[in-house]
Amino acid sequence: MARLIAPLRTRLVVAVFTFIALWGYALSITRYSIPEEMEEGSFVANLATDLGLDVRSLEERNAKLDVINSKNYLDINKDTGELIIREKIDRESICMTKTTSCFMKMDVILSNPVRIFNIELEIMDINDNAPVFRRRTMHLDISEATPPGERFSLTNAVDADVGANSIKTYYLSESKYFNIDIQTGSDGSKYVDLVLSGNLDREEHSLHNLILTAVDGGVPPRSGTASIIINVLDINDNAPLFSQPVFAVNVSENAVAGTVVMTLNATDLDEGTNAELIYSYTLYTSEKTQELFSLDPNSGEIKVKGVIDYEESQSFEMHIQAQDRGANPLSGHCKVMVFITDMNDNYPEVTIKSVKRALSEDVSVGTLIAVVSVSDRDSGVNGEVELTLNQQEILPFLLNKSSEGYFELLVSKPLDREIISKYDITLRVTDKGQPPLSENETITLEILDVNDNAPTFPQSFYTIHVVENNPPGALLTSLSAFDPDLSENQYLVYFIMEKEIVNTSMSMLFSINPENGDLYALKTFDYERERNFLFHIEARDSGVPPLSSNVTVHIIILDQNDNKPLIVSPWRAQGSVVEEVIPRSTDKGHLIAKVIAIDADSEQNARVTYQLLQVSDSTLFSLDQYNGEIRTTRMFSYRDPRQQRLVIVAKDNGEPALSATVTIKISTVEHAMPFSETTELPLEYDVFTDLNLYLVIGLGAVSFLLLITILVIIVLKCQKPKPKAIKIPPANRNSVISRNSVISQRSSTIADSTLISSDAYWYSLFLAETRKGKVVVRQPIIPKGAGYFVSSIPRSIGPSETTDSRASTLESEPRRGLP
């Protein structure tokens, strides 16, 4: 037993290790691509090189090729290690499905030791197959009545090739009646429809032969053809024709039943059922004639079928039609004159017993309109009658049978006079004879109006634009409502629904004509005071009870340029001149003043621009047309006069434009002080009540300051001393303010003065009155610890504390740098 188990264990271990080794070798796949239909012996690849094998080992290790699930089309040349074609490969026979990729899987197996290489060979398609139609001949039956544009599906061609070698397009042989429409499916395949492009006529061409060609996209392209045979089906487009329009025949009154009077023969150019004829009497043939004479519908034979009484009638007239059996039958007519013939007929009768000729539109459903009776003097089926309403499905009425031979006409739906104000009700009574006879009776019913419709305006909201300063009584618009009712129910009266705005009633501002809805303005509106109004207008009819509706009216006041600009800065008394004082050492671009104007109008009418109307020297000043800033365009020269006069105009952008002007008188002064970076010190002052005294003191102060300045300049030119600062005790710091300070003639000027010299320090003083009653003084910067510098001011000498601030502005500045 042990001897048997030991070999089995050994074999099992070898098998496991062999499987593991083969599995590792098979994980690597080598791929090649070749076109189909390669000749036998063609080179595919060098397996020995690609697989990293020695050529000699192929023979030694018994290399062989195992093709999976396919015929072996390839072989290995063991002398050279090349993979070659053994037999031509047809891609279409290997890959049945129309896929773009087609692979052959094979294994190269080596033994001693066993090793397996996986090979995938992609077979690329070539254009070796021509398109083929599933049906080489296609038959189509098309009616000659088919309208142009009708489409007919055709059997499409198939091509075993794929990709670009598959079917690319179709062509149709020349035809003036047909063309083709090519469509592409979601999978890229081509489908073709035959499209009718002209009117067919079977009597002209009953058969059409066409050739359809399918062409693939290969190089060179291949093609296949199919024949299309189109049979044009007949339609009933030709009416039967008799040989003559009128036939005359004599028949004895003693002719027995079954006697042939004549045989009619009509012809039809159509075929099939369209040419099969049926003969019949028309309605022009009397019933008595039809009772005495029979007409065979198939053969056209006219025979006697009743007793002919000459005394009753000496002649009969037959109107006969020959009608074909087409879907839309056509007919031909003739007249047959037969002597000694008679006909007796009775029509049913309808009698109105009672009727209402008018009803109010608000009557309830079921209201009785009329009572009607019907009768027929015939007997049997010909005496049975049926009463119907013409257009019963759309009329709001119905017939109710109350007893034998009597009917009631009732209201079946609510009535609306505004939709239909009058009904013509036609009662039609028909017997059941062959052919049936009928009689009509018409009842005219008028619908009376009730006030069931409120007035309606075309719009629910009206916006009306009114330009301000309108004349009182001006027509603003006409508001017209519509009421579909009649008479008093239609007569409208218009009202303004009362509403107060700032204790003012709307009726005080607007008026409306109660008859026609014309809306008027009762006052002149001012855009600057009132911009819009919102109120309601009511339209009320004169019905009982009255109905009404209202509409919202929005009045928008539009602006006019009726306010001229108002100059608010620089401020001045009415008609006075604004005076500005600036140092002559002012630099180029220095802001002298800023003109500000406001306009009570809006938008473009309130857009203000500024212009220089008059100027003493146009090269010395510039004016920004948008912000009104007046600046110097250059420095003053000794030739420039000390006083300059500017007239500025502020103009709005309205039509026509309105404007305002201001005159500014600019005076220049010269004050020298040592030049350095300057600071600002505000000095408060009290405003004099005596203006004359103020002017005298100011003039003296300026003259005294000018004299001192000249003396200081002369001394500095000669000695060039260093500047000294005078220290002032803290207790005297509050005495800076002097009641006799020089005051400018305007309340918002900029104090700015700097006189530059490379040889000495210059003093420059410029005083300006502000609205807070303060004066801003420019002075040189004194080194730290130098204390205070005292500048001479007419009738008042006060200390100025040195700071590191910049040039002063229009606004009053607080004291800075105090210890």
mmCIF file of N, CA and C in Angstrom, residues 219-309:
data_model
loop_
_atom_site.group_PDB
_atom_site.id
_atom_site.type_symbol
_atom_site.label_atom_id
_atom_site.label_comp_id
_atom_site.label_asym_id
_atom_site.label_seq_id
_atom_site.Cartn_x
_atom_site.Cartn_y
_atom_site.Cartn_z
ATOM 1 N N VAL A 219 -11.189 51.704 -50.973
ATOM 2 C CA VAL A 219 -10.350 52.238 -52.059
ATOM 3 C C VAL A 219 -9.701 51.040 -52.752
ATOM 4 N N PRO A 220 -10.103 50.753 -53.995
ATOM 5 C CA PRO A 220 -11.174 51.435 -54.733
ATOM 6 C C PRO A 220 -12.546 51.004 -54.203
ATOM 7 N N PRO A 221 -13.566 51.834 -54.403
ATOM 8 C CA PRO A 221 -14.898 51.481 -53.886
ATOM 9 C C PRO A 221 -15.522 50.327 -54.664
ATOM 10 N N ARG A 222 -16.363 49.574 -53.956
ATOM 11 C CA ARG A 222 -17.138 48.496 -54.571
ATOM 12 C C ARG A 222 -18.618 48.861 -54.490
ATOM 13 N N SER A 223 -19.398 48.270 -55.370
ATOM 14 C CA SER A 223 -20.814 48.614 -55.428
ATOM 15 C C SER A 223 -21.659 47.402 -55.725
ATOM 16 N N GLY A 224 -22.947 47.531 -55.390
ATOM 17 C CA GLY A 224 -23.939 46.525 -55.707
ATOM 18 C C GLY A 224 -25.221 47.200 -56.123
ATOM 19 N N THR A 225 -26.030 46.557 -56.924
ATOM 20 C CA THR A 225 -27.248 47.174 -57.456
ATOM 21 C C THR A 225 -28.463 46.308 -57.174
ATOM 22 N N ALA A 226 -29.609 46.959 -57.209
ATOM 23 C CA ALA A 226 -30.901 46.286 -57.088
ATOM 24 C C ALA A 226 -31.886 47.001 -57.998
ATOM 25 N N SER A 227 -32.858 46.260 -58.469
ATOM 26 C CA SER A 227 -33.866 46.809 -59.379
ATOM 27 C C SER A 227 -35.129 47.130 -58.584
ATOM 28 N N ILE A 228 -35.690 48.322 -58.848
ATOM 29 C CA ILE A 228 -36.939 48.736 -58.213
ATOM 30 C C ILE A 228 -38.006 48.843 -59.291
ATOM 31 N N ILE A 229 -39.044 48.052 -59.154
ATOM 32 C CA ILE A 229 -40.155 48.069 -60.126
ATOM 33 C C ILE A 229 -41.358 48.669 -59.406
ATOM 34 N N ILE A 230 -41.819 49.785 -59.936
ATOM 35 C CA ILE A 230 -42.917 50.515 -59.303
ATOM 36 C C ILE A 230 -44.145 50.396 -60.188
ATOM 37 N N ASN A 231 -45.190 49.839 -59.598
ATOM 38 C CA ASN A 231 -46.468 49.701 -60.289
ATOM 39 C C ASN A 231 -47.392 50.810 -59.797
ATOM 40 N N VAL A 232 -47.829 51.669 -60.710
ATOM 41 C CA VAL A 232 -48.692 52.797 -60.355
ATOM 42 C C VAL A 232 -50.129 52.305 -60.280
ATOM 43 N N LEU A 233 -50.684 52.419 -59.074
ATOM 44 C CA LEU A 233 -52.059 51.966 -58.868
ATOM 45 C C LEU A 233 -53.037 53.045 -59.306
ATOM 46 N N ASP A 234 -54.126 52.570 -59.820
ATOM 47 C CA ASP A 234 -55.129 53.490 -60.340
ATOM 48 C C ASP A 234 -55.941 54.108 -59.208
ATOM 49 N N ILE A 235 -56.307 55.364 -59.402
ATOM 50 C CA ILE A 235 -57.286 56.008 -58.531
ATOM 51 C C ILE A 235 -58.453 56.435 -59.394
ATOM 52 N N ASN A 236 -59.487 56.737 -58.713
ATOM 53 C CA ASN A 236 -60.702 57.075 -59.437
ATOM 54 C C ASN A 236 -60.666 58.542 -59.848
ATOM 55 N N ASP A 237 -59.940 58.810 -60.941
ATOM 56 C CA ASP A 237 -59.820 60.189 -61.397
ATOM 57 C C ASP A 237 -60.495 60.414 -62.750
ATOM 58 N N ASN A 238 -61.271 59.432 -63.204
ATOM 59 C CA ASN A 238 -62.020 59.589 -64.458
ATOM 60 C C ASN A 238 -63.482 59.248 -64.213
ATOM 61 N N ALA A 239 -64.359 60.164 -64.532
ATOM 62 C CA ALA A 239 -65.797 59.948 -64.323
ATOM 63 C C ALA A 239 -66.383 59.161 -65.492
ATOM 64 N N PRO A 240 -67.407 58.356 -65.192
ATOM 65 C CA PRO A 240 -68.091 57.625 -66.288
ATOM 66 C C PRO A 240 -68.722 58.608 -67.283
ATOM 67 N N LEU A 241 -68.817 58.169 -68.549
ATOM 68 C CA LEU A 241 -69.393 59.000 -69.609
ATOM 69 C C LEU A 241 -70.453 58.204 -70.372
ATOM 70 N N PHE A 242 -71.611 58.861 -70.583
ATOM 71 C CA PHE A 242 -72.633 58.270 -71.450
ATOM 72 C C PHE A 242 -72.376 58.692 -72.893
ATOM 73 N N SER A 243 -72.905 57.885 -73.826
ATOM 74 C CA SER A 243 -72.691 58.182 -75.251
ATOM 75 C C SER A 243 -73.414 59.448 -75.672
ATOM 76 N N GLN A 244 -74.503 59.818 -75.003
ATOM 77 C CA GLN A 244 -75.210 61.050 -75.295
ATOM 78 C C GLN A 244 -75.911 61.531 -74.033
ATOM 79 N N PRO A 245 -76.121 62.807 -73.899
ATOM 80 C CA PRO A 245 -76.693 63.321 -72.639
ATOM 81 C C PRO A 245 -78.190 63.046 -72.508
ATOM 82 N N VAL A 246 -78.919 62.915 -73.582
ATOM 83 C CA VAL A 246 -80.370 62.745 -73.498
ATOM 84 C C VAL A 246 -80.780 61.578 -74.425
ATOM 85 N N PHE A 247 -81.584 60.689 -73.849
ATOM 86 C CA PHE A 247 -82.128 59.567 -74.621
ATOM 87 C C PHE A 247 -83.665 59.707 -74.645
ATOM 88 N N ALA A 248 -84.257 59.386 -75.777
ATOM 89 C CA ALA A 248 -85.732 59.417 -75.907
ATOM 90 C C ALA A 248 -86.225 58.019 -76.299
ATOM 91 N N VAL A 249 -87.297 57.574 -75.606
ATOM 92 C CA VAL A 249 -87.830 56.238 -75.857
ATOM 93 C C VAL A 249 -89.358 56.269 -75.664
ATOM 94 N N ASN A 250 -90.028 55.476 -76.445
ATOM 95 C CA ASN A 250 -91.484 55.382 -76.363
ATOM 96 C C ASN A 250 -91.871 54.038 -75.756
ATOM 97 N N VAL A 251 -92.796 54.094 -74.767
ATOM 98 C CA VAL A 251 -93.243 52.884 -74.072
ATOM 99 C C VAL A 251 -94.784 52.895 -74.062
ATOM 100 N N SER A 252 -95.365 51.786 -74.442
ATOM 101 C CA SER A 252 -96.813 51.681 -74.449
ATOM 102 C C SER A 252 -97.306 51.579 -73.020
ATOM 103 N N GLU A 253 -98.444 52.182 -72.759
ATOM 104 C CA GLU A 253 -98.957 52.152 -71.405
ATOM 105 C C GLU A 253 -99.399 50.737 -71.017
ATOM 106 N N ASN A 254 -99.569 49.883 -72.039
ATOM 107 C CA ASN A 254 -99.976 48.511 -71.763
ATOM 108 C C ASN A 254 -98.795 47.573 -71.621
ATOM 109 N N ALA A 255 -97.616 48.145 -71.549
ATOM 110 C CA ALA A 255 -96.424 47.310 -71.413
ATOM 111 C C ALA A 255 -96.477 46.566 -70.094
ATOM 112 N N VAL A 256 -96.155 45.267 -70.184
ATOM 113 C CA VAL A 256 -96.216 44.434 -68.997
ATOM 114 C C VAL A 256 -94.957 44.627 -68.184
ATOM 115 N N ALA A 257 -95.078 44.215 -66.964
ATOM 116 C CA ALA A 257 -93.912 44.322 -66.079
ATOM 117 C C ALA A 257 -92.780 43.458 -66.609
ATOM 118 N N GLY A 258 -91.611 43.956 -66.601
ATOM 119 C CA GLY A 258 -90.439 43.250 -67.097
ATOM 120 C C GLY A 258 -90.052 43.654 -68.502
ATOM 121 N N THR A 259 -90.836 44.493 -69.157
ATOM 122 C CA THR A 259 -90.513 44.936 -70.505
ATOM 123 C C THR A 259 -89.267 45.827 -70.453
ATOM 124 N N VAL A 260 -88.310 45.529 -71.339
ATOM 125 C CA VAL A 260 -87.072 46.327 -71.385
ATOM 126 C C VAL A 260 -87.357 47.620 -72.135
ATOM 127 N N VAL A 261 -87.140 48.740 -71.434
ATOM 128 C CA VAL A 261 -87.330 50.043 -72.071
ATOM 129 C C VAL A 261 -86.102 50.394 -72.896
ATOM 130 N N MET A 262 -84.912 50.294 -72.308
ATOM 131 C CA MET A 262 -83.641 50.502 -73.003
ATOM 132 C C MET A 262 -82.499 50.049 -72.081
ATOM 133 N N THR A 263 -81.314 49.891 -72.650
ATOM 134 C CA THR A 263 -80.108 49.530 -71.877
ATOM 135 C C THR A 263 -79.087 50.657 -72.008
ATOM 136 N N LEU A 264 -78.699 51.199 -70.881
ATOM 137 C CA LEU A 264 -77.698 52.271 -70.862
ATOM 138 C C LEU A 264 -76.292 51.676 -70.796
ATOM 139 N N ASN A 265 -75.343 52.294 -71.489
ATOM 140 C CA ASN A 265 -73.962 51.810 -71.503
ATOM 141 C C ASN A 265 -73.006 53.005 -71.355
ATOM 142 N N ALA A 266 -72.478 53.180 -70.161
ATOM 143 C CA ALA A 266 -71.490 54.239 -69.903
ATOM 144 C C ALA A 266 -70.096 53.630 -69.848
ATOM 145 N N THR A 267 -69.072 54.422 -70.156
ATOM 146 C CA THR A 267 -67.681 53.944 -70.154
ATOM 147 C C THR A 267 -66.859 54.750 -69.130
ATOM 148 N N ASP A 268 -65.807 54.065 -68.596
ATOM 149 C CA ASP A 268 -64.906 54.685 -67.620
ATOM 150 C C ASP A 268 -63.466 54.322 -67.984
ATOM 151 N N LEU A 269 -62.573 55.311 -68.095
ATOM 152 C CA LEU A 269 -61.176 55.079 -68.491
ATOM 153 C C LEU A 269 -60.335 54.432 -67.397
ATOM 154 N N ASP A 270 -60.832 54.417 -66.153
ATOM 155 C CA ASP A 270 -60.077 53.791 -65.075
ATOM 156 C C ASP A 270 -60.127 52.285 -65.219
ATOM 157 N N GLU A 271 -59.504 51.590 -64.280
ATOM 158 C CA GLU A 271 -59.473 50.132 -64.311
ATOM 159 C C GLU A 271 -59.903 49.595 -62.961
ATOM 160 N N GLY A 272 -60.200 48.283 -62.964
ATOM 161 C CA GLY A 272 -60.595 47.625 -61.732
ATOM 162 C C GLY A 272 -61.924 48.147 -61.230
ATOM 163 N N THR A 273 -61.987 48.280 -59.902
ATOM 164 C CA THR A 273 -63.246 48.728 -59.305
ATOM 165 C C THR A 273 -63.567 50.164 -59.684
ATOM 166 N N ASN A 274 -62.533 50.916 -60.045
ATOM 167 C CA ASN A 274 -62.790 52.295 -60.463
ATOM 168 C C ASN A 274 -63.518 52.367 -61.804
ATOM 169 N N ALA A 275 -63.504 51.266 -62.516
ATOM 170 C CA ALA A 275 -64.203 51.232 -63.819
ATOM 171 C C ALA A 275 -65.518 50.462 -63.735
ATOM 172 N N GLU A 276 -65.775 49.819 -62.568
ATOM 173 C CA GLU A 276 -67.045 49.119 -62.401
ATOM 174 C C GLU A 276 -68.125 50.141 -62.072
ATOM 175 N N LEU A 277 -69.225 50.108 -62.843
ATOM 176 C CA LEU A 277 -70.248 51.147 -62.757
ATOM 177 C C LEU A 277 -71.508 50.627 -62.095
ATOM 178 N N ILE A 278 -72.150 51.541 -61.380
ATOM 179 C CA ILE A 278 -73.447 51.273 -60.773
ATOM 180 C C ILE A 278 -74.406 52.344 -61.281
ATOM 181 N N TYR A 279 -75.530 51.899 -61.821
ATOM 182 C CA TYR A 279 -76.528 52.826 -62.359
ATOM 183 C C TYR A 279 -77.610 53.047 -61.320
ATOM 184 N N SER A 280 -78.057 54.279 -61.235
ATOM 185 C CA SER A 280 -79.102 54.594 -60.259
ATOM 186 C C SER A 280 -79.821 55.851 -60.693
ATOM 187 N N TYR A 281 -81.024 55.999 -60.149
ATOM 188 C CA TYR A 281 -81.759 57.235 -60.363
ATOM 189 C C TYR A 281 -81.166 58.334 -59.476
ATOM 190 N N THR A 282 -81.219 59.536 -59.978
ATOM 191 C CA THR A 282 -80.841 60.675 -59.149
ATOM 192 C C THR A 282 -82.081 61.228 -58.481
ATOM 193 N N LEU A 283 -81.880 62.202 -57.614
ATOM 194 C CA LEU A 283 -83.023 62.772 -56.891
ATOM 195 C C LEU A 283 -83.957 63.541 -57.803
ATOM 196 N N TYR A 284 -83.461 63.850 -58.975
ATOM 197 C CA TYR A 284 -84.342 64.556 -59.915
ATOM 198 C C TYR A 284 -85.400 63.636 -60.524
ATOM 199 N N THR A 285 -85.237 62.332 -60.352
ATOM 200 C CA THR A 285 -86.233 61.381 -60.866
ATOM 201 C C THR A 285 -87.359 61.228 -59.850
ATOM 202 N N SER A 286 -88.582 61.396 -60.291
ATOM 203 C CA SER A 286 -89.716 61.354 -59.354
ATOM 204 C C SER A 286 -89.896 59.950 -58.811
ATOM 205 N N GLU A 287 -90.531 59.898 -57.646
ATOM 206 C CA GLU A 287 -90.754 58.599 -57.017
ATOM 207 C C GLU A 287 -91.720 57.737 -57.838
ATOM 208 N N LYS A 288 -92.703 58.363 -58.429
ATOM 209 C CA LYS A 288 -93.656 57.566 -59.225
ATOM 210 C C LYS A 288 -92.978 56.921 -60.414
ATOM 211 N N THR A 289 -92.072 57.634 -61.024
ATOM 212 C CA THR A 289 -91.312 57.060 -62.143
ATOM 213 C C THR A 289 -90.503 55.876 -61.663
ATOM 214 N N GLN A 290 -89.902 56.044 -60.481
ATOM 215 C CA GLN A 290 -89.098 54.948 -59.951
ATOM 216 C C GLN A 290 -89.984 53.766 -59.570
ATOM 217 N N GLU A 291 -91.260 54.047 -59.190
ATOM 218 C CA GLU A 291 -92.166 52.946 -58.879
ATOM 219 C C GLU A 291 -92.622 52.206 -60.142
ATOM 220 N N LEU A 292 -92.696 52.925 -61.222
ATOM 221 C CA LEU A 292 -93.174 52.301 -62.456
ATOM 222 C C LEU A 292 -92.040 51.702 -63.275
ATOM 223 N N PHE A 293 -90.863 52.172 -63.099
ATOM 224 C CA PHE A 293 -89.716 51.700 -63.894
ATOM 225 C C PHE A 293 -88.591 51.289 -62.958
ATOM 226 N N SER A 294 -87.957 50.206 -63.334
ATOM 227 C CA SER A 294 -86.806 49.725 -62.575
ATOM 228 C C SER A 294 -85.536 49.952 -63.381
ATOM 229 N N LEU A 295 -84.476 50.178 -62.654
ATOM 230 C CA LEU A 295 -83.168 50.391 -63.285
ATOM 231 C C LEU A 295 -82.205 49.387 -62.696
ATOM 232 N N ASP A 296 -81.659 48.527 -63.575
ATOM 233 C CA ASP A 296 -80.698 47.530 -63.108
ATOM 234 C C ASP A 296 -79.378 48.254 -62.782
ATOM 235 N N PRO A 297 -78.895 48.201 -61.528
ATOM 236 C CA PRO A 297 -77.688 48.971 -61.174
ATOM 237 C C PRO A 297 -76.420 48.460 -61.847
ATOM 238 N N ASN A 298 -76.405 47.191 -62.276
ATOM 239 C CA ASN A 298 -75.189 46.633 -62.869
ATOM 240 C C ASN A 298 -75.174 46.740 -64.388
ATOM 241 N N SER A 299 -76.291 46.418 -65.020
ATOM 242 C CA SER A 299 -76.302 46.395 -66.486
ATOM 243 C C SER A 299 -76.819 47.694 -67.089
ATOM 244 N N GLY A 300 -77.541 48.512 -66.321
ATOM 245 C CA GLY A 300 -78.104 49.729 -66.859
ATOM 246 C C GLY A 300 -79.407 49.512 -67.592
ATOM 247 N N GLU A 301 -80.027 48.326 -67.414
ATOM 248 C CA GLU A 301 -81.299 48.022 -68.065
ATOM 249 C C GLU A 301 -82.446 48.702 -67.344
ATOM 250 N N ILE A 302 -83.309 49.391 -68.142
ATOM 251 C CA ILE A 302 -84.507 50.022 -67.594
ATOM 252 C C ILE A 302 -85.703 49.160 -68.027
ATOM 253 N N LYS A 303 -86.473 48.710 -66.991
ATOM 254 C CA LYS A 303 -87.616 47.840 -67.274
ATOM 255 C C LYS A 303 -88.887 48.418 -66.634
ATOM 256 N N VAL A 304 -89.969 48.050 -67.184
ATOM 257 C CA VAL A 304 -91.264 48.415 -66.609
ATOM 258 C C VAL A 304 -91.523 47.494 -65.436
ATOM 259 N N LYS A 305 -91.939 48.078 -64.305
ATOM 260 C CA LYS A 305 -92.220 47.242 -63.140
ATOM 261 C C LYS A 305 -93.606 47.521 -62.519
ATOM 262 N N GLY A 306 -94.333 48.496 -63.062
ATOM 263 C CA GLY A 306 -95.642 48.780 -62.511
ATOM 264 C C GLY A 306 -96.672 48.972 -63.624
ATOM 265 N N VAL A 307 -97.818 49.335 -63.195
ATOM 266 C CA VAL A 307 -98.920 49.555 -64.129
ATOM 267 C C VAL A 307 -98.843 50.992 -64.602
ATOM 268 N N ILE A 308 -98.771 51.126 -65.932
ATOM 269 C CA ILE A 308 -98.659 52.453 -66.527
ATOM 270 C C ILE A 308 -100.055 52.893 -66.957
ATOM 271 N N ASP A 309 -100.475 54.051 -66.490
ATOM 272 C CA ASP A 309 -101.787 54.578 -66.815
ATOM 273 C C ASP A 309 -101.595 55.866 -67.611
#
